[in-house]
Coordinates of C-alpha atoms and ligand atoms in Angstrom, one line a residue:
M1 CA -14.1 157.0 -163.4
R2 CA -16.6 156.1 -166.1
D3 CA -19.2 153.4 -166.3
S4 CA -19.7 151.0 -169.2
L5 CA -21.9 153.6 -170.7
G6 CA -19.4 156.6 -170.2
R7 CA -21.3 158.1 -167.1
P8 CA -18.9 159.5 -164.7
L9 CA -19.1 158.9 -160.8
K10 CA -19.7 162.5 -159.7
S11 CA -22.7 162.6 -157.8
L12 CA -24.1 160.7 -154.6
R13 CA -27.3 160.9 -152.7
I14 CA -27.0 159.9 -149.1
S15 CA -30.1 158.8 -147.2
V16 CA -29.8 159.7 -143.6
T17 CA -32.9 158.1 -142.5
D18 CA -36.0 156.0 -143.8
R19 CA -38.4 157.8 -141.3
C20 CA -40.6 160.5 -142.9
N21 CA -42.9 162.9 -141.1
M22 CA -45.3 162.9 -144.1
R23 CA -47.1 160.3 -145.9
C24 CA -47.5 161.6 -149.6
R25 CA -49.8 159.5 -151.5
Y26 CA -47.3 159.2 -154.4
C27 CA -44.3 157.8 -152.0
M28 CA -45.7 156.5 -148.7
P29 CA -49.3 155.6 -149.3
E30 CA -49.5 152.7 -146.5
Q31 CA -50.6 152.7 -143.0
E32 CA -47.6 150.5 -141.9
Y33 CA -43.9 150.2 -143.1
A34 CA -41.4 147.8 -142.4
W35 CA -38.5 150.4 -141.1
L36 CA -34.8 149.5 -141.2
P37 CA -33.5 148.1 -138.1
R38 CA -32.0 150.9 -136.0
E39 CA -28.5 149.2 -135.5
S40 CA -28.3 149.0 -139.5
I41 CA -28.1 152.5 -139.8
L42 CA -25.0 154.2 -140.6
S43 CA -23.4 156.6 -138.0
F44 CA -22.1 159.9 -138.9
E45 CA -18.6 158.6 -138.6
E46 CA -19.4 155.7 -141.0
I47 CA -21.0 158.1 -143.7
D48 CA -18.0 160.7 -143.4
R49 CA -15.6 157.8 -144.0
L50 CA -17.6 156.7 -147.2
V51 CA -17.7 160.2 -148.4
G52 CA -14.0 160.2 -148.0
I53 CA -13.5 157.3 -150.2
F54 CA -16.2 158.2 -153.0
A55 CA -14.6 161.7 -152.9
G56 CA -11.4 160.2 -153.6
L57 CA -12.9 158.1 -156.8
G58 CA -14.2 161.6 -157.9
V59 CA -17.4 162.6 -156.3
D60 CA -17.6 166.1 -156.0
R61 CA -21.7 166.7 -155.4
L62 CA -23.4 165.3 -152.4
R63 CA -27.0 165.5 -151.8
L64 CA -28.4 164.4 -148.3
T65 CA -32.0 163.0 -148.3
G66 CA -34.3 160.5 -146.9
G67 CA -37.1 159.7 -145.7
E68 CA -37.1 163.1 -144.0
P69 CA -33.2 164.1 -143.6
L70 CA -34.2 166.8 -141.0
L71 CA -35.4 163.7 -138.8
R72 CA -31.9 162.6 -138.3
H73 CA -30.7 163.9 -135.0
E74 CA -27.9 166.3 -135.2
L75 CA -27.9 166.7 -139.0
P76 CA -25.7 169.7 -139.1
T77 CA -22.8 167.8 -137.3
L78 CA -22.9 165.5 -140.4
V79 CA -22.5 168.5 -142.8
S80 CA -19.7 169.9 -140.9
L81 CA -17.8 166.3 -141.2
I82 CA -18.5 165.7 -144.9
R83 CA -17.9 169.6 -145.5
R84 CA -14.1 168.9 -144.3
H85 CA -13.5 166.9 -147.7
G86 CA -11.9 169.3 -149.9
Q87 CA -13.1 167.8 -153.2
I88 CA -16.7 168.2 -152.3
R89 CA -17.8 171.1 -154.0
D90 CA -21.5 171.1 -153.4
I91 CA -23.5 169.7 -150.5
A92 CA -27.5 170.0 -151.1
L93 CA -30.3 169.1 -149.0
T94 CA -33.7 167.6 -150.4
T95 CA -36.2 168.4 -147.4
N96 CA -40.1 168.6 -147.1
G97 CA -39.2 171.8 -145.2
I98 CA -41.5 171.3 -142.0
L99 CA -38.5 171.2 -139.9
L100 CA -36.2 173.5 -141.8
S101 CA -36.9 176.9 -140.2
R102 CA -35.4 175.4 -136.7
Y103 CA -32.2 174.4 -138.7
A104 CA -31.5 176.5 -141.7
E105 CA -29.0 178.9 -140.2
Q106 CA -27.0 176.0 -138.2
L107 CA -26.9 173.8 -141.5
R108 CA -25.6 177.0 -143.5
Q109 CA -22.9 177.5 -140.8
A110 CA -22.1 174.0 -140.7
G111 CA -21.6 174.3 -144.7
L112 CA -24.6 173.3 -146.5
S113 CA -24.7 174.9 -150.0
R114 CA -28.4 175.0 -150.8
V115 CA -31.5 173.3 -150.3
T116 CA -34.4 171.6 -152.5
I117 CA -37.9 172.2 -150.8
S118 CA -40.6 169.7 -151.9
L119 CA -43.8 171.8 -152.1
D120 CA -46.7 169.7 -154.0
T121 CA -49.4 172.2 -153.3
L122 CA -50.1 175.8 -152.0
R123 CA -53.3 174.6 -150.3
P124 CA -53.1 173.5 -146.8
D125 CA -56.2 171.5 -147.0
R126 CA -54.5 169.3 -150.0
M127 CA -51.4 168.7 -148.2
L128 CA -53.8 167.4 -145.3
E129 CA -55.6 165.0 -147.5
F130 CA -52.9 163.8 -150.0
A131 CA -49.8 163.8 -147.7
R132 CA -51.6 163.5 -144.2
S133 CA -49.7 166.7 -142.7
A134 CA -51.5 169.6 -141.3
R135 CA -47.8 171.7 -141.5
H136 CA -48.5 173.3 -144.6
G137 CA -47.5 176.7 -142.5
D138 CA -44.3 175.3 -141.4
V139 CA -43.1 174.3 -144.9
L140 CA -43.5 178.0 -145.8
D141 CA -41.9 179.0 -142.9
G142 CA -39.1 176.8 -143.7
I143 CA -38.8 178.3 -147.2
A144 CA -38.7 181.8 -145.7
A145 CA -35.8 180.7 -143.2
A146 CA -33.7 179.1 -146.0
R147 CA -33.6 182.3 -148.1
R148 CA -32.7 184.1 -145.0
A149 CA -29.8 181.8 -144.3
G150 CA -28.6 182.2 -147.9
L151 CA -29.3 178.4 -148.9
T152 CA -29.8 179.4 -152.3
P153 CA -30.4 178.8 -155.2
I154 CA -33.8 177.2 -153.7
K155 CA -35.5 174.9 -155.6
L156 CA -39.1 173.9 -155.0
N157 CA -39.9 170.3 -156.1
M158 CA -43.6 169.7 -157.1
V159 CA -44.6 166.2 -158.2
V160 CA -47.5 166.8 -160.6
V161 CA -50.5 164.2 -160.3
R162 CA -53.4 164.6 -162.4
G163 CA -56.6 165.3 -160.4
Y164 CA -54.6 166.5 -157.4
N165 CA -52.5 169.2 -157.8
D166 CA -52.3 169.8 -161.8
D167 CA -54.3 173.0 -161.6
E168 CA -51.7 174.6 -159.4
L169 CA -48.9 174.8 -162.0
I170 CA -49.1 178.7 -162.6
D171 CA -49.8 179.3 -158.8
L172 CA -46.5 177.6 -158.0
V173 CA -44.6 179.4 -160.8
E174 CA -45.9 182.6 -159.2
F175 CA -45.1 181.7 -156.0
A176 CA -41.4 180.4 -156.5
R177 CA -41.0 183.8 -158.4
L178 CA -42.2 185.8 -155.4
H179 CA -39.6 183.8 -153.0
C180 CA -36.7 183.9 -155.4
A181 CA -36.8 180.2 -156.0
E182 CA -37.0 177.9 -159.1
V183 CA -39.8 175.4 -159.5
R184 CA -39.1 172.1 -160.5
F185 CA -42.1 170.2 -162.0
I186 CA -41.7 166.2 -161.6
E187 CA -43.5 163.9 -163.6
Y188 CA -45.2 161.3 -161.3
M189 CA -42.8 158.3 -161.4
D190 CA -43.4 154.6 -160.8
V191 CA -40.9 154.1 -158.3
G192 CA -41.1 151.7 -155.5
G193 CA -43.5 152.8 -153.0
A194 CA -45.7 154.4 -155.6
T195 CA -48.1 151.5 -155.3
D196 CA -51.1 153.4 -156.7
W197 CA -49.2 154.5 -159.7
S198 CA -51.0 154.6 -163.1
L199 CA -50.1 156.5 -166.3
N200 CA -53.1 158.4 -166.5
Q201 CA -52.2 160.4 -163.3
V202 CA -49.0 161.3 -165.0
V203 CA -49.0 165.0 -166.3
S204 CA -46.1 164.8 -168.9
K205 CA -43.4 167.5 -169.5
Q206 CA -45.4 168.3 -173.1
E207 CA -48.6 168.7 -171.0
I208 CA -46.9 170.9 -168.3
L209 CA -45.3 172.9 -171.4
D210 CA -48.2 173.6 -173.1
R211 CA -50.2 175.0 -169.9
L212 CA -47.3 177.1 -169.2
E213 CA -47.2 178.5 -172.7
H214 CA -50.7 179.1 -172.7
E215 CA -50.4 181.4 -169.6
Y216 CA -47.0 182.9 -170.4
G217 CA -46.4 182.5 -174.2
P218 CA -43.4 181.1 -176.0
I219 CA -41.0 179.2 -173.7
V220 CA -37.5 178.8 -174.6
P221 CA -35.4 175.9 -173.5
I222 CA -32.0 176.4 -172.0
D223 CA -29.1 174.2 -172.8
R224 CA -28.7 171.6 -170.3
G225 CA -25.9 171.1 -168.4
D226 CA -24.5 167.5 -169.2
W227 CA -25.6 165.5 -166.2
A228 CA -28.6 167.6 -164.8
P229 CA -31.9 165.8 -164.6
A230 CA -33.8 169.0 -165.0
E231 CA -34.6 170.6 -168.3
R232 CA -34.6 174.1 -168.0
F233 CA -36.9 176.8 -169.6
T234 CA -37.3 180.4 -169.7
L235 CA -40.6 182.1 -170.0
E236 CA -41.2 185.3 -171.6
D237 CA -40.6 187.4 -168.5
G238 CA -37.2 185.6 -168.0
T239 CA -38.5 183.4 -165.2
V240 CA -36.9 179.9 -165.3
V241 CA -38.7 176.7 -164.5
G242 CA -37.3 173.1 -164.4
I243 CA -39.3 169.7 -165.7
I244 CA -37.8 166.5 -164.5
A245 CA -39.4 164.1 -167.1
S246 CA -38.1 160.7 -165.9
T247 CA -41.5 158.9 -166.9
T248 CA -42.2 160.1 -170.3
A249 CA -38.5 161.4 -171.3
P250 CA -35.9 159.4 -169.3
F251 CA -32.5 160.7 -169.2
C252 CA -30.7 157.3 -168.3
R253 CA -27.7 158.1 -170.6
T254 CA -26.5 161.2 -168.7
C255 CA -27.5 159.9 -165.1
D256 CA -24.5 160.1 -163.0
R257 CA -26.3 159.7 -159.7
S258 CA -26.0 156.7 -157.2
R259 CA -27.6 156.5 -154.0
L260 CA -26.5 155.2 -150.4
T261 CA -29.4 154.1 -148.1
A262 CA -29.4 155.0 -144.6
D263 CA -28.2 151.3 -143.8
G264 CA -25.2 151.6 -146.2
T265 CA -26.6 149.7 -149.3
W266 CA -25.0 151.5 -152.5
L267 CA -27.6 151.6 -155.5
L268 CA -26.6 152.6 -158.9
C269 CA -29.9 153.3 -160.2
L270 CA -33.1 154.5 -158.6
Y271 CA -34.9 151.5 -160.0
G272 CA -31.7 149.2 -159.4
E273 CA -33.1 146.0 -157.8
T274 CA -29.9 145.0 -155.8
G275 CA -26.6 147.1 -154.1
L276 CA -23.2 146.8 -152.9
D277 CA -23.4 146.4 -149.0
L278 CA -20.9 149.0 -147.9
R279 CA -22.1 148.8 -144.3
Q280 CA -20.7 145.2 -144.0
A281 CA -17.5 146.3 -145.8
L282 CA -17.2 148.9 -143.0
R283 CA -18.2 147.1 -140.1
S284 CA -16.0 144.1 -140.6
G285 CA -12.9 146.3 -140.8
A286 CA -12.2 146.6 -144.6
P287 CA -9.6 149.1 -145.2
D288 CA -10.4 152.2 -147.4
E289 CA -8.5 150.7 -150.3
E290 CA -10.4 147.5 -150.5
I291 CA -13.9 149.4 -150.0
A292 CA -12.9 151.8 -153.0
R293 CA -11.8 148.9 -155.0
G294 CA -15.3 147.2 -154.6
I295 CA -16.9 150.5 -155.4
Q296 CA -14.6 151.1 -158.6
Q297 CA -15.4 147.5 -159.9
S298 CA -19.4 148.1 -159.5
W299 CA -19.4 151.5 -161.1
S300 CA -17.0 150.1 -164.2
A301 CA -19.5 147.4 -164.9
R302 CA -22.7 149.9 -164.5
R303 CA -25.1 149.3 -167.3
D304 CA -28.4 150.5 -165.6
R305 CA -31.2 152.3 -167.5
G306 CA -33.8 151.6 -165.1
A307 CA -36.2 154.7 -166.2
E308 CA -35.9 153.8 -169.9
L309 CA -36.4 150.2 -169.5
R310 CA -39.7 151.0 -167.5
A311 CA -40.6 153.3 -170.4
E312 CA -40.4 150.3 -172.8
A313 CA -42.4 148.3 -170.5
P314 CA -45.8 147.1 -172.1
Q315 CA -48.8 147.8 -170.0
R316 CA -46.9 149.9 -167.4
G317 CA -48.3 150.0 -163.9
A318 CA -46.8 150.2 -160.2
L319 CA -43.2 148.9 -160.1
Y320 CA -44.0 146.8 -156.8
Q321 CA -46.7 145.2 -155.3
L322 CA -47.1 145.7 -151.5
E323 CA -45.8 142.1 -150.4
S324 CA -42.5 142.7 -152.4
L325 CA -41.8 146.2 -150.7
R326 CA -42.6 144.4 -147.2
A327 CA -40.1 141.6 -148.1
D328 CA -37.4 144.2 -149.1
P329 CA -37.9 147.7 -147.7
H330 CA -34.7 148.6 -149.8
R331 CA -37.2 149.1 -152.8
E332 CA -39.0 151.8 -151.1
M333 CA -38.6 155.3 -152.5
H334 CA -38.3 156.6 -148.8
T335 CA -35.4 154.1 -148.2
R336 CA -33.4 154.7 -151.5
G337 CA -33.5 158.7 -150.9
G338 CA -35.0 160.5 -153.7
Ligands
LIG1 N1 -38.6 163.9 -147.7 C1 -37.7 164.8 -148.3 C2 -38.6 165.7 -149.5 O1 -40.0 165.5 -149.4 O2 -38.2 166.2 -150.0 C3 -36.7 163.9 -149.4 C4 -37.2 162.7 -149.6 S1 -38.3 162.7 -151.1 C5 -38.4 160.8 -151.3 C6 -37.2 163.3 -152.2 C7 -38.0 163.6 -153.6 O3 -38.7 162.6 -154.2 C8 -39.2 164.6 -153.2 O4 -39.1 165.9 -154.0 C9 -40.6 163.6 -153.6 O5 -41.4 164.6 -154.1 C10 -40.1 162.9 -154.9 N2 -41.1 161.6 -154.9 C11 -41.1 160.7 -154.2 N3 -41.9 159.8 -154.8 C12 -42.1 160.4 -156.2 C13 -42.8 159.8 -157.1 N4 -43.4 158.5 -157.1 N5 -42.5 160.4 -158.3 C14 -41.8 161.4 -158.3 N6 -41.2 162.0 -157.4 C15 -41.3 161.5 -156.2

């Protein structure tokens, strides 16, 4: 099934909660948030039913995310449910790692394929200041536990923010190498939630490459997979690093990702204004075929190029002001699922 720009419906990100136990300045900088009502959150059975419908339409890759997905009780139970759909060949998890050491083995046994762990800094004091969390040690334990459990290949996401952690690029490469993980440098994006975003805090892909080249010598690009968000590069010693350049080099033309919020809104683009209300369809007793038809129609009509349009915007600043985020929490990054 292809959208109007020829992009297949293959990859679904499922947010299992909008709650998070960190307050990263680029994602959840406020003191107060409007949370999704508890009764609106999809049950595991509802998520599993939707996964079956999406799988029937061609989705073969899932990523569980949030908010912080490990805050959702019994997450391994969900993994074992959705693992039963034969068409799904890859189930990944994006997590901040704080609770990972507790669940890594159970998740593996339930059928999770691999994890991506957010690690913006190797300095506990910086994490405390920037993300209001004192649990840096737990994140490192989580990385070790993921490795022991075989949740590999492990990727480490680092959102690079000028003046915060951009002096740690080399440290992260070295840390990742030591832990058999692959670092993903992510350009700071003006997604909903990033209310303090400004272009001068963005460290571009080119600048990241220049800094790596200065340290390690010539860097060779690796052929990009058809639909991968990250561009990958090999350093002279063979170490591979990835860069996700959504801000300065958007890849909308090859973006096959859609997102299901924890309350069942299906968004076709990270920047999408509206989505399809699948919770309503589920709870009003619609049969699978009818829900599948709605999904098919939305995907066929999909024209979204959110990051490209943002890149063309003159005088680019924060995407939303606080009032509009409060009016519709679906605009928040932590609700959409990163
Ligand atoms: N809580 C989990 C975590 O920390 O990985 C999953 C959700 S989080 C929203 C998913 C990813 O989005 C994280 O790697 C986070 O760093 C990234 N992210 C959040 N806000 C961002 C922004 N403004 N620009 C770039 N990446 C962002």
